[in-house]
Coordinates of C-alpha atoms in Angstrom, one line a residue:
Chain O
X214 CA 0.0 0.0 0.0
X215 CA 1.5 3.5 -1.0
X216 CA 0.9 7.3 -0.5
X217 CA 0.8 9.8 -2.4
X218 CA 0.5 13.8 -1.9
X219 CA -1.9 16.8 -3.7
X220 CA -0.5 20.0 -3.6
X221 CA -2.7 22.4 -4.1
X222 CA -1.7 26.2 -5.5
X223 CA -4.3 28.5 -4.9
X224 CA -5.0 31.2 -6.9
X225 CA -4.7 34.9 -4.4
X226 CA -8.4 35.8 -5.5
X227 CA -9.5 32.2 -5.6
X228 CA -11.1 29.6 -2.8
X229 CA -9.3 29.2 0.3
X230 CA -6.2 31.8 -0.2
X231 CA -5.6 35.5 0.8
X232 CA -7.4 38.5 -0.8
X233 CA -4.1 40.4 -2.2
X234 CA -4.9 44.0 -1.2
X235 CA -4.8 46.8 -4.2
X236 CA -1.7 47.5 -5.1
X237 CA -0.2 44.1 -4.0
X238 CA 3.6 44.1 -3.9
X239 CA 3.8 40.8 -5.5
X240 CA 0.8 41.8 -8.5
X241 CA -1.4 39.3 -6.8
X242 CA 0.7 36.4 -7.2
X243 CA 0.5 33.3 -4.8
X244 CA 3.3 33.7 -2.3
X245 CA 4.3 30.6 -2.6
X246 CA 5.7 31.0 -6.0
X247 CA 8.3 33.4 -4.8
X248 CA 11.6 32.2 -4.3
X249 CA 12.9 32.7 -0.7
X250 CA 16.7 32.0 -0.1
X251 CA 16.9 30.3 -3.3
X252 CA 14.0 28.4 -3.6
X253 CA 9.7 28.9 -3.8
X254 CA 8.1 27.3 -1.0
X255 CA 6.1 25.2 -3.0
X256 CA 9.5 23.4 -4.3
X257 CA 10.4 23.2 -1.0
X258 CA 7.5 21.1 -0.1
X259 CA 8.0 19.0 -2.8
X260 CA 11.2 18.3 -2.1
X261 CA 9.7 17.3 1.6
X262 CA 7.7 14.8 0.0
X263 CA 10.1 13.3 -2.1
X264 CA 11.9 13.3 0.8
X265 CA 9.9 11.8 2.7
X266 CA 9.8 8.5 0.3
X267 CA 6.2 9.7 -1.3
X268 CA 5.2 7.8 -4.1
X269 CA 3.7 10.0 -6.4
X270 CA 3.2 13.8 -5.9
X271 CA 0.5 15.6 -7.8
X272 CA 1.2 19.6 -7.8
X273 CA -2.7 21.7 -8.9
X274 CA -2.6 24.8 -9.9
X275 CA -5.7 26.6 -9.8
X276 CA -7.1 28.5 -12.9
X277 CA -6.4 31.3 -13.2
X278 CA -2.6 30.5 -12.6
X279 CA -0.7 33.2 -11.5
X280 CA 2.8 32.9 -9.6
X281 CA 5.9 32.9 -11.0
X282 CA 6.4 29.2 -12.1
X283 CA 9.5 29.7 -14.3
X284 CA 10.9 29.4 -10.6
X285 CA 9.5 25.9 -10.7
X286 CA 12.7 23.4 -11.4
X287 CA 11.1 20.1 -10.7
X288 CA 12.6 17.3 -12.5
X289 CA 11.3 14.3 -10.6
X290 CA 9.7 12.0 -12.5
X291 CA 7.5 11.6 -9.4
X292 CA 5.7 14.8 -9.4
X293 CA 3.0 15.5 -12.0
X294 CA 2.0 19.6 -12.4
X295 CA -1.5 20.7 -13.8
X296 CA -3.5 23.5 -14.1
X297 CA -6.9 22.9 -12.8
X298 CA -10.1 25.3 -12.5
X299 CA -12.4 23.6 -10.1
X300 CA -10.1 22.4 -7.1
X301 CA -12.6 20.6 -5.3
X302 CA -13.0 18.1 -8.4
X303 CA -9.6 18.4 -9.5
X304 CA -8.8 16.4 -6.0
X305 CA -11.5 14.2 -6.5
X306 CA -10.7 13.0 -9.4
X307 CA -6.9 12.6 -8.3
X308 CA -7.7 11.0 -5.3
X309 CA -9.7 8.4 -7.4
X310 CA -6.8 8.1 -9.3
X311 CA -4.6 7.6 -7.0
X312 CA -6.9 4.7 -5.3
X313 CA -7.0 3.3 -9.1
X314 CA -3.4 3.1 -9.1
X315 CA -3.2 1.6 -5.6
X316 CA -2.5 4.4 -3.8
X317 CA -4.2 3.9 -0.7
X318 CA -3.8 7.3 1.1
X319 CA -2.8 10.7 0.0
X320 CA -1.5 13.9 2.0
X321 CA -3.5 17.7 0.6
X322 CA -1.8 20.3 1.4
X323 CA -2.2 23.5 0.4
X324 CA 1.0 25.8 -0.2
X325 CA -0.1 28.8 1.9
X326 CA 1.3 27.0 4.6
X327 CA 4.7 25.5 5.3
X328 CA 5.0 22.7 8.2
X329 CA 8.0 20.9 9.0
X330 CA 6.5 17.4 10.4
X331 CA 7.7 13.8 10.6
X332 CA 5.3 12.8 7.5
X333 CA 5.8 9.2 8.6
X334 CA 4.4 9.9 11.8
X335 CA 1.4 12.4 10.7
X336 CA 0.7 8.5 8.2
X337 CA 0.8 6.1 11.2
X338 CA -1.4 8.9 13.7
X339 CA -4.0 9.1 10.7
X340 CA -3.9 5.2 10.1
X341 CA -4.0 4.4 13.9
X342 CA -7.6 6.9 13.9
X343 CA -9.3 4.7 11.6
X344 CA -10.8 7.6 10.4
X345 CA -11.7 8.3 6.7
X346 CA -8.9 11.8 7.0
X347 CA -7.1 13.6 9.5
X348 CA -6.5 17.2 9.6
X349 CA -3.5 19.0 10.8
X350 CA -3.0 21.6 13.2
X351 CA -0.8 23.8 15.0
X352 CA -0.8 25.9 18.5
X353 CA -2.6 28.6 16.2
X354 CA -5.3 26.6 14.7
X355 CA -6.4 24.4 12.0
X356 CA -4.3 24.1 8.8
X357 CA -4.8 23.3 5.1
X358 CA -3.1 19.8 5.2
X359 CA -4.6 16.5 5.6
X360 CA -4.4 12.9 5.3
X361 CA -6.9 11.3 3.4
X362 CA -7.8 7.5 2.3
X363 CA -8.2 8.0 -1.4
X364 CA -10.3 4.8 -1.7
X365 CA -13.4 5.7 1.5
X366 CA -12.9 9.4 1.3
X367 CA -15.8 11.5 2.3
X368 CA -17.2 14.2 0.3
X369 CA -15.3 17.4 1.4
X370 CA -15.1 20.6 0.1
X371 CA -11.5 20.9 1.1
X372 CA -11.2 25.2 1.4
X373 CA -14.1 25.1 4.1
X374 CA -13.2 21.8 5.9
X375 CA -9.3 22.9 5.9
X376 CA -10.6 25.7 8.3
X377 CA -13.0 24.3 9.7
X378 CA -12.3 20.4 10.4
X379 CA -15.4 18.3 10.4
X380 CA -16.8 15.9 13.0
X381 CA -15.8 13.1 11.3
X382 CA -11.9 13.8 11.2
X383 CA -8.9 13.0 13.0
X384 CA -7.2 15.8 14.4
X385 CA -3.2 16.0 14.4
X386 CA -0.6 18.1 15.9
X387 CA 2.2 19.5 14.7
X388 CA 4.4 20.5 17.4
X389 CA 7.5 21.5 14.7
X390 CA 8.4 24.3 12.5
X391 CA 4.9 26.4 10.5
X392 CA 5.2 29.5 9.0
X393 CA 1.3 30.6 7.5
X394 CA 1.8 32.5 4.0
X395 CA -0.7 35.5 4.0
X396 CA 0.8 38.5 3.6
X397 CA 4.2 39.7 1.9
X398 CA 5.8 40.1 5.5
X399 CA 5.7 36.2 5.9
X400 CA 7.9 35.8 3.3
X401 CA 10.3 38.1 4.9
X402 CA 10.2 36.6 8.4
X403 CA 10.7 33.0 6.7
X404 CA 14.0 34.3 5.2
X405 CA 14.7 35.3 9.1
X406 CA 13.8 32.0 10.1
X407 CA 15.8 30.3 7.5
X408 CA 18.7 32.3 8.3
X409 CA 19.1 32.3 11.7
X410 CA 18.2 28.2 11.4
X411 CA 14.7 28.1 13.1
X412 CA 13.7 26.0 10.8
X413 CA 15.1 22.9 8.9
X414 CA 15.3 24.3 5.8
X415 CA 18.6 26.2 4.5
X416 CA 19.1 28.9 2.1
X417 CA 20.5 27.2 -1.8
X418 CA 24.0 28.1 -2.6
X419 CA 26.9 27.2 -0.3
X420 CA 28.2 29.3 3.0
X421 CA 30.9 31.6 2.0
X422 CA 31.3 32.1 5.8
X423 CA 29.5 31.6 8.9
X424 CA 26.1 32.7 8.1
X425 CA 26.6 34.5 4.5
X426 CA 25.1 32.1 1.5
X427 CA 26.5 32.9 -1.8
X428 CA 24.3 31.4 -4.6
X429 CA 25.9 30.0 -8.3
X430 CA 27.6 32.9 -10.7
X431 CA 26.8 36.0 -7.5
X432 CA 29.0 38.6 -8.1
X433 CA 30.3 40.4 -5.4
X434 CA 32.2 43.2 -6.0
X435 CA 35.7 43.7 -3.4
X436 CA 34.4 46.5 -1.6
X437 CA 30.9 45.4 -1.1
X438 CA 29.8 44.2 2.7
X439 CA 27.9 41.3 3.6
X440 CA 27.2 40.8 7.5
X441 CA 25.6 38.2 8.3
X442 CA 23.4 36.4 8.1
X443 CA 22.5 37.3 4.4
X444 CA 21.7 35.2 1.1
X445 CA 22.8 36.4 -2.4
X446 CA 20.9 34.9 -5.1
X447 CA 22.1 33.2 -8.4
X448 CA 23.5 35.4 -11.0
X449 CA 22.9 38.2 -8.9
X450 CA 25.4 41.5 -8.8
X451 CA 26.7 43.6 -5.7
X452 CA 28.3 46.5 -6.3
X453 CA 31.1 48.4 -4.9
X454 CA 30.2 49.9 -1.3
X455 CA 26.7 48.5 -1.2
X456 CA 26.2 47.4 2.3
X457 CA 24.0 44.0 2.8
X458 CA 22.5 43.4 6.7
X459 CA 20.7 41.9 9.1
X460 CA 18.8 39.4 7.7
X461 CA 18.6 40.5 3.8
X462 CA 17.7 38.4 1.3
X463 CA 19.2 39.1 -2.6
X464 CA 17.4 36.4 -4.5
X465 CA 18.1 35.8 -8.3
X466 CA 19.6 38.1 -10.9
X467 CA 19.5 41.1 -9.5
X468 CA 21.4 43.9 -9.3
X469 CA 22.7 46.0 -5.7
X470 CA 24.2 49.1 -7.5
X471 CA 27.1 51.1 -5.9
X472 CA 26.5 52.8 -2.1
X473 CA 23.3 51.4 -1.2
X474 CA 21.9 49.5 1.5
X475 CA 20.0 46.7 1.8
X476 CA 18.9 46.3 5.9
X477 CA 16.8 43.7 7.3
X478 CA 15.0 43.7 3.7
X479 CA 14.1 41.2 0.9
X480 CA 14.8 42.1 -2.7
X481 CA 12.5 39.8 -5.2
X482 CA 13.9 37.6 -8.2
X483 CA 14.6 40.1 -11.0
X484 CA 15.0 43.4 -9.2
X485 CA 17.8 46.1 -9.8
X486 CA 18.0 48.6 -6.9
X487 CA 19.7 51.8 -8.1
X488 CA 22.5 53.8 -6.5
X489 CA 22.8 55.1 -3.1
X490 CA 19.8 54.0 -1.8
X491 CA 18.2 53.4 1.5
X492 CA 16.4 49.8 1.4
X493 CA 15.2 49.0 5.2
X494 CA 12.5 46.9 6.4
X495 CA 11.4 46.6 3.1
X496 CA 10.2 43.7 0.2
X497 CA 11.4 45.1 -3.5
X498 CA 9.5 43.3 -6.5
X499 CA 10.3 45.4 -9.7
X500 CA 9.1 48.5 -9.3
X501 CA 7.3 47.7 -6.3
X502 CA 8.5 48.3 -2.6
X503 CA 6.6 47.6 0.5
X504 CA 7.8 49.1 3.3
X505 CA 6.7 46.8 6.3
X506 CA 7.4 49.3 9.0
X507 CA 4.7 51.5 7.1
X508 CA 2.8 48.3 6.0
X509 CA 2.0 50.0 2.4
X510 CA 3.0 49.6 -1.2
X511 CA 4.5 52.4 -3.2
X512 CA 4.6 51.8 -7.3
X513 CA 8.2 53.7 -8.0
X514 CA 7.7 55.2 -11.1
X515 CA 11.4 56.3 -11.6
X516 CA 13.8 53.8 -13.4
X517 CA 16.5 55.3 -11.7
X518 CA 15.9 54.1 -8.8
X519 CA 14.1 50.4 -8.5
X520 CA 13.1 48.6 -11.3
X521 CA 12.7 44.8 -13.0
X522 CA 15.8 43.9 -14.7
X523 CA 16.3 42.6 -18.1
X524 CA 16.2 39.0 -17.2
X525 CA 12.4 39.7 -15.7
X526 CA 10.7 39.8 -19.3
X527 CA 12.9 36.3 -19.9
X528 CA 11.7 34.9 -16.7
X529 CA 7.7 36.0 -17.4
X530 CA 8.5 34.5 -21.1
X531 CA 9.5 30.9 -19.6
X532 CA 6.4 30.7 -16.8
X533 CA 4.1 31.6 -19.5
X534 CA 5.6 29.0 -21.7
X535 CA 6.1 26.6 -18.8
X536 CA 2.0 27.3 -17.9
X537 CA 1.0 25.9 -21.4
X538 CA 2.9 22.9 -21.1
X539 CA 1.2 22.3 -17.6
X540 CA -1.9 23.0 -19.0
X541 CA -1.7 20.6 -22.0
X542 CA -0.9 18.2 -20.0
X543 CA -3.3 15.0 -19.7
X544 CA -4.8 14.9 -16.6
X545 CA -3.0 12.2 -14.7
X546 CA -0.1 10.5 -15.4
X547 CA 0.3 6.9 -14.4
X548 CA 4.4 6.7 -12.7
X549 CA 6.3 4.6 -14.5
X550 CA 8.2 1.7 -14.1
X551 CA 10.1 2.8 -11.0
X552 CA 13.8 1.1 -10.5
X553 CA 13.5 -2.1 -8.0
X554 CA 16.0 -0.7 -5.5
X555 CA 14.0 2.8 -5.4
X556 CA 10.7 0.5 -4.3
X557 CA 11.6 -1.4 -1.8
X558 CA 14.7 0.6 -0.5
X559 CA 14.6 4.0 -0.4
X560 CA 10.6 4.2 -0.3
X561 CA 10.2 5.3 3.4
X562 CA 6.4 5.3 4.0
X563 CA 5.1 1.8 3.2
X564 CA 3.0 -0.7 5.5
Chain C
X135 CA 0.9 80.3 -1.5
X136 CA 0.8 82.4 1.3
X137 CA 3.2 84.5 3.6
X138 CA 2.9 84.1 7.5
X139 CA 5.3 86.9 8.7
X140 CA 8.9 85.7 7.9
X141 CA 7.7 82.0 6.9
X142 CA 6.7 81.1 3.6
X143 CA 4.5 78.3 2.9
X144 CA 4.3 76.8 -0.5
X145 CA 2.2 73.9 -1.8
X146 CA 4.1 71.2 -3.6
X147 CA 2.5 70.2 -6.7
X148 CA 0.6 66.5 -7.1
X149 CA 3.1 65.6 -9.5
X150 CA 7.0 66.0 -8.5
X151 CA 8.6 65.0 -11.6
X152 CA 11.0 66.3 -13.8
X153 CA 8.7 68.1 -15.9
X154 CA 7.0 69.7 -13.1
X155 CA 10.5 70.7 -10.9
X156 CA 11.7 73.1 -13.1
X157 CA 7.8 75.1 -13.4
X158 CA 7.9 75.1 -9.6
X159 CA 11.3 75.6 -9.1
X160 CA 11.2 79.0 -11.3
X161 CA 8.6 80.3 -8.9
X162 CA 10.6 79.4 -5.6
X163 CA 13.5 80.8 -6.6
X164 CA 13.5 84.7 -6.1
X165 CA 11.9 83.3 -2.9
X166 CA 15.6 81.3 -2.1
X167 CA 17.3 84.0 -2.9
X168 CA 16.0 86.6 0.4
X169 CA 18.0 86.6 3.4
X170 CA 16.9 84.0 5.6
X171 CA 14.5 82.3 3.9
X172 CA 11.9 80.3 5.6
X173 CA 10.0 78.0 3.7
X174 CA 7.6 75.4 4.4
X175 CA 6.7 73.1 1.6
X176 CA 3.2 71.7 2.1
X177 CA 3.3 68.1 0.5
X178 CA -0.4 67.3 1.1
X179 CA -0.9 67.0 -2.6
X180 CA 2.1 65.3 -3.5
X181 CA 0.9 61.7 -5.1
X182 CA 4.1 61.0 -7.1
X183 CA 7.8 62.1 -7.0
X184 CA 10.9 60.7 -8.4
X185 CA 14.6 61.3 -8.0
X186 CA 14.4 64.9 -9.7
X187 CA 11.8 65.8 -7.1
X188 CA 14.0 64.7 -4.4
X189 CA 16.7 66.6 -6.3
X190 CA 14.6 69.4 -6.1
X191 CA 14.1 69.7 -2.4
X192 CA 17.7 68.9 -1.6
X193 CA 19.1 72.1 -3.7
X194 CA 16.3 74.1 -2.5
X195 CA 17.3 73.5 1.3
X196 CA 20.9 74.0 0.3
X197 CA 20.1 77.3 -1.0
X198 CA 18.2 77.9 2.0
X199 CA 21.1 77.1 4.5
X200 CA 23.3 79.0 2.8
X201 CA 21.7 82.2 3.1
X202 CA 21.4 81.0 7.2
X203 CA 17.6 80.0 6.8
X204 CA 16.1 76.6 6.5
X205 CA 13.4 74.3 4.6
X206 CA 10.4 72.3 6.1
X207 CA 8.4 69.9 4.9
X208 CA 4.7 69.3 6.4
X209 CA 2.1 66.7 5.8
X210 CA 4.2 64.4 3.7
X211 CA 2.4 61.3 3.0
X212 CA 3.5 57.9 3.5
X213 CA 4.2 57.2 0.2
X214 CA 6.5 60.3 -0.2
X215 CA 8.1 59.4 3.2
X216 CA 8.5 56.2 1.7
X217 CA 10.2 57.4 -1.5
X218 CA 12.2 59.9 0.8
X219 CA 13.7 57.0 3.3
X220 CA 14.8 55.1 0.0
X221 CA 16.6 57.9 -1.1
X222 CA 18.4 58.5 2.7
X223 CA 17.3 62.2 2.5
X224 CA 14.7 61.5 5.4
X225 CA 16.9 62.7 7.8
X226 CA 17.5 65.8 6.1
X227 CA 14.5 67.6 6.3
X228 CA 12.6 68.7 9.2
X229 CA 8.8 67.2 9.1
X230 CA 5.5 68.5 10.7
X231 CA 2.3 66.7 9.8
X232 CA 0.6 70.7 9.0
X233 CA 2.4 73.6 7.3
X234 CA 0.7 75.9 10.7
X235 CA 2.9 73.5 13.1
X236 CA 6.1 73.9 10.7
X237 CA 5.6 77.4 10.2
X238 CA 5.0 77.7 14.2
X239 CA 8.4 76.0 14.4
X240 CA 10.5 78.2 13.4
X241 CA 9.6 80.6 16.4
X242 CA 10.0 77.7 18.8
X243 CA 12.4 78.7 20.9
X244 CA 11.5 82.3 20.8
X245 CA 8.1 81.5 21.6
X246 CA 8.7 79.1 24.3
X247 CA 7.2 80.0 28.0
X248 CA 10.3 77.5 29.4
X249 CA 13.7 78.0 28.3
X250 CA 15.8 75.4 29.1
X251 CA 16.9 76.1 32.7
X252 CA 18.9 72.8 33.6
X253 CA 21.7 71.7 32.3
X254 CA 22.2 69.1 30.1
X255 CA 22.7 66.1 32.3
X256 CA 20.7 64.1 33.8
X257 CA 20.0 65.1 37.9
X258 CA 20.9 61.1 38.7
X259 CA 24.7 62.5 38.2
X260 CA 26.5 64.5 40.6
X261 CA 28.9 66.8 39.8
X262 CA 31.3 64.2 42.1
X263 CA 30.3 61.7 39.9
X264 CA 31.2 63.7 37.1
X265 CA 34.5 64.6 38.6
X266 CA 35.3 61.0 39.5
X267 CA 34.3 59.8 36.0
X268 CA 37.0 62.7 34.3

């Protein structure tokens, strides 16, 4: 008997996800999507699956798809990706997939929340209930991740029964590291997290010294300063007497020029920050800056002084290309043939 | 605009772009060029400004300073205070959330019922302390 896992990608303005506010910071795109250190949370609970020995991962991305998936580098032949416009169905039918398949029990977990649990152990507590799915939840409430027998699953509409667990469900605790993605500043305090090594996850990129992570082909020029902690993203550039601190995140390709100063302040893939500037407290997308002292989003009009680099319009190029493959995709892909020592070695979760 | 005594208050247009500096600029500066001038710019209107706006108020208060006067700002909104931390000039400028309360300001000290009568440290030090601590 095997397991397999739904990862659900809500749309902002869709069911069960935050409202982005007017003049959103990340132009309404799921947070989730957004690298952080490196990497989107939503690849980062992939990789916790894979990790974790699942069988078959199923990533749905609801209609209409927004996020930034040219970030998405999954090349597991274990995860399937597809855009979906009714979520409740689109599970469904997985699910009965899944059970087709022999899959006899699948996680759903939505990616507006990131929990660092012993998967094997969330399996065995659901298994042990004997209930038809068991719902997770932390010290702050209920959360959108459940286990779920794909074969005897009750009807559910999974938005309103993520927050509101019905009678008929297990309930199980997660005593380890959540972080909830609703607003922009979430992102920001999961870099801090992930940076000061509250939770398990580490920024991409190797440690250039104690607590500074320097990502593939970064430049950093000689007379710029990183204190750490502090990530610099992939093919990003740091200019002469730019000064990077306290917790700043540079994720990919983007450009620190010459004076300025980045404090305690996340700057978005694709972002150039001009010169002697002031960047504190702050998440920079484009042309977008939230200052989270102020909690309010100013649209810089002035190229001078932030704006998307030239890699953005390649970047938007490849998710849009990347969200027509997904979307011709058939519906469900049977895994293939997996190798012998894969199935019965290095496949964690199995009764 | 209008003239309170020795303080000038000006409104800032809605716009503080290039195109719009040098139109505004041309009417502030005969005012620049008194002795001591005192000028209040009231941002209330201000929706958008860019680095020529900044680069604006930055030569107007150093044209202010060196004649001995100085430059205000008053009711700057959020998204100019914004705009104004990213470009470190924050600190620069004086700010007052109404041009009455800048204007007031520069007769603070002449105006104030209580002068500063102690001196500058703190009563929890005694002048042995202060002895024993040179």
């Amino acid at each position: 008997m095997n397991l397999g896992a739904i990862i659900v990608i809500a749309n902002p303005g869709g069911t069960f996800a935050r409202k982005p506010p007017a003049g959103d910071v990340l132009r309404g795109n799921s947070l989730s999507c957004f690298d952080v250190a490196g990497r989107s949370l939503t690849e980062r609970i992939i990789d916790r699956y894979l990790g974790a020995g699942i069988d078959l991962v199923s990533v749905l991305i609801e209609e209409p798809a927004c996020g930034d998936l040219s970030t998405f580098h999954v090349t597991s032949a274990k995860v399937n990706i597809a855009v979906v416009s009714d979520l409740n169905s689109a599970i469904a039918r997985r699910l009965q997939n899944y059970s087709e398949n022999g899959l006899a029990r699948s996680f759903v977990q939505w990616t507006n929340v990131y929990a660092e649990t012993d998967l094997l152990d969330f399996f065995y507590f659901h298994r042990a209930s004997k209930l038809p799915v068991t719902w997770a939840f932390d010290a702050d409430g209920s959360l959108p991740m459940c286990v779920i027998d794909c074969a005897n699953r009750p009807t559910i509409d999974f938005p309103l029964a993520a927050q509101n667990p019905a009678q008929n469900a297990a309930s199980y605790l997660i005593h380890g590291y959540v972080k909830r993605l609703t607003h922009p500043k979430n992102l920001r305090e999961f870099a801090a997290d992930m940076l000061q090594g509250r939770c398990e996850c580490r920024p991409s990129g190797h440690e250039s010294k104690p607590g500074v992570w320097i990502d593939a082909s970064a430049e950093l020029h000689r007379g710029a300063r990183i204190v750490a902690p502090a990530y610099i993203g992939r093919g990003s550039k740091i200019m002469d007497d730019t000064l990077i601190t306290r917790l700043s995140c540079i994720e990919k390709n983007c450009c620190v020029d010459c004076g300025t100063v980045i404090e305690n302040s996340s700057v978005l893939a694709n972002t150039q920050v001009g010169i002697w500037l002031d960047v504190c407290h702050a998440v920079v997308s484009g042309n977008r800056l939230l200052s989270l002292s102020r909690d309010m989003t100013v649209e810089v009009s002035d190229p001078d002084l932030i704006r998307f680099t030239a890699a953005a319009s390649r970047s938007t190029s490849e998710a849009s290309h990347r969200l027509e493959d997904y979307r011709r995709a058939p519906d469900f892909q049977t895994p293939s043939a997996l190798p012998e020592a894969w199935q019965f070695v290095s496949n964690f979760i199995r009764e | 605009m209008y003239n309170r005594g020795p303080v000038i208050v000006m409104e800032l247009p809605e716009q503080l772009r290039q195109a719009e500096v040098k139109i505004f600029l041309d009417g502030l500066r005969p005012l620049l060029q008194t002795d001591r001038p005192r000028i209040v710019l009231d941002c209330s209107k201000v929706e958008h400004i860019d680095s020529a706006g900044v680069e604006m108020l930055l030569h107007c208060l150093e044209e202010a300073m060196k004649r001995d006067g100085d430059l205000k700002l008053s009711a700057v909104s959020p998204a100019s205070a914004i705009i104004l931390e990213l470009m470190r000039v924050d600190r620069l400028f004086e700010c007052f959330p109404t041009s009455e309360q800048a204007a007031q300001s520069f007769h603070a000290y002449g105006a104030g019922a209580n002068p500063p009568t102690q001196p500058w440290y703190s009563a929890a030090f005694r002048t042995a302390d202060l002895k024993a601590a040179s």
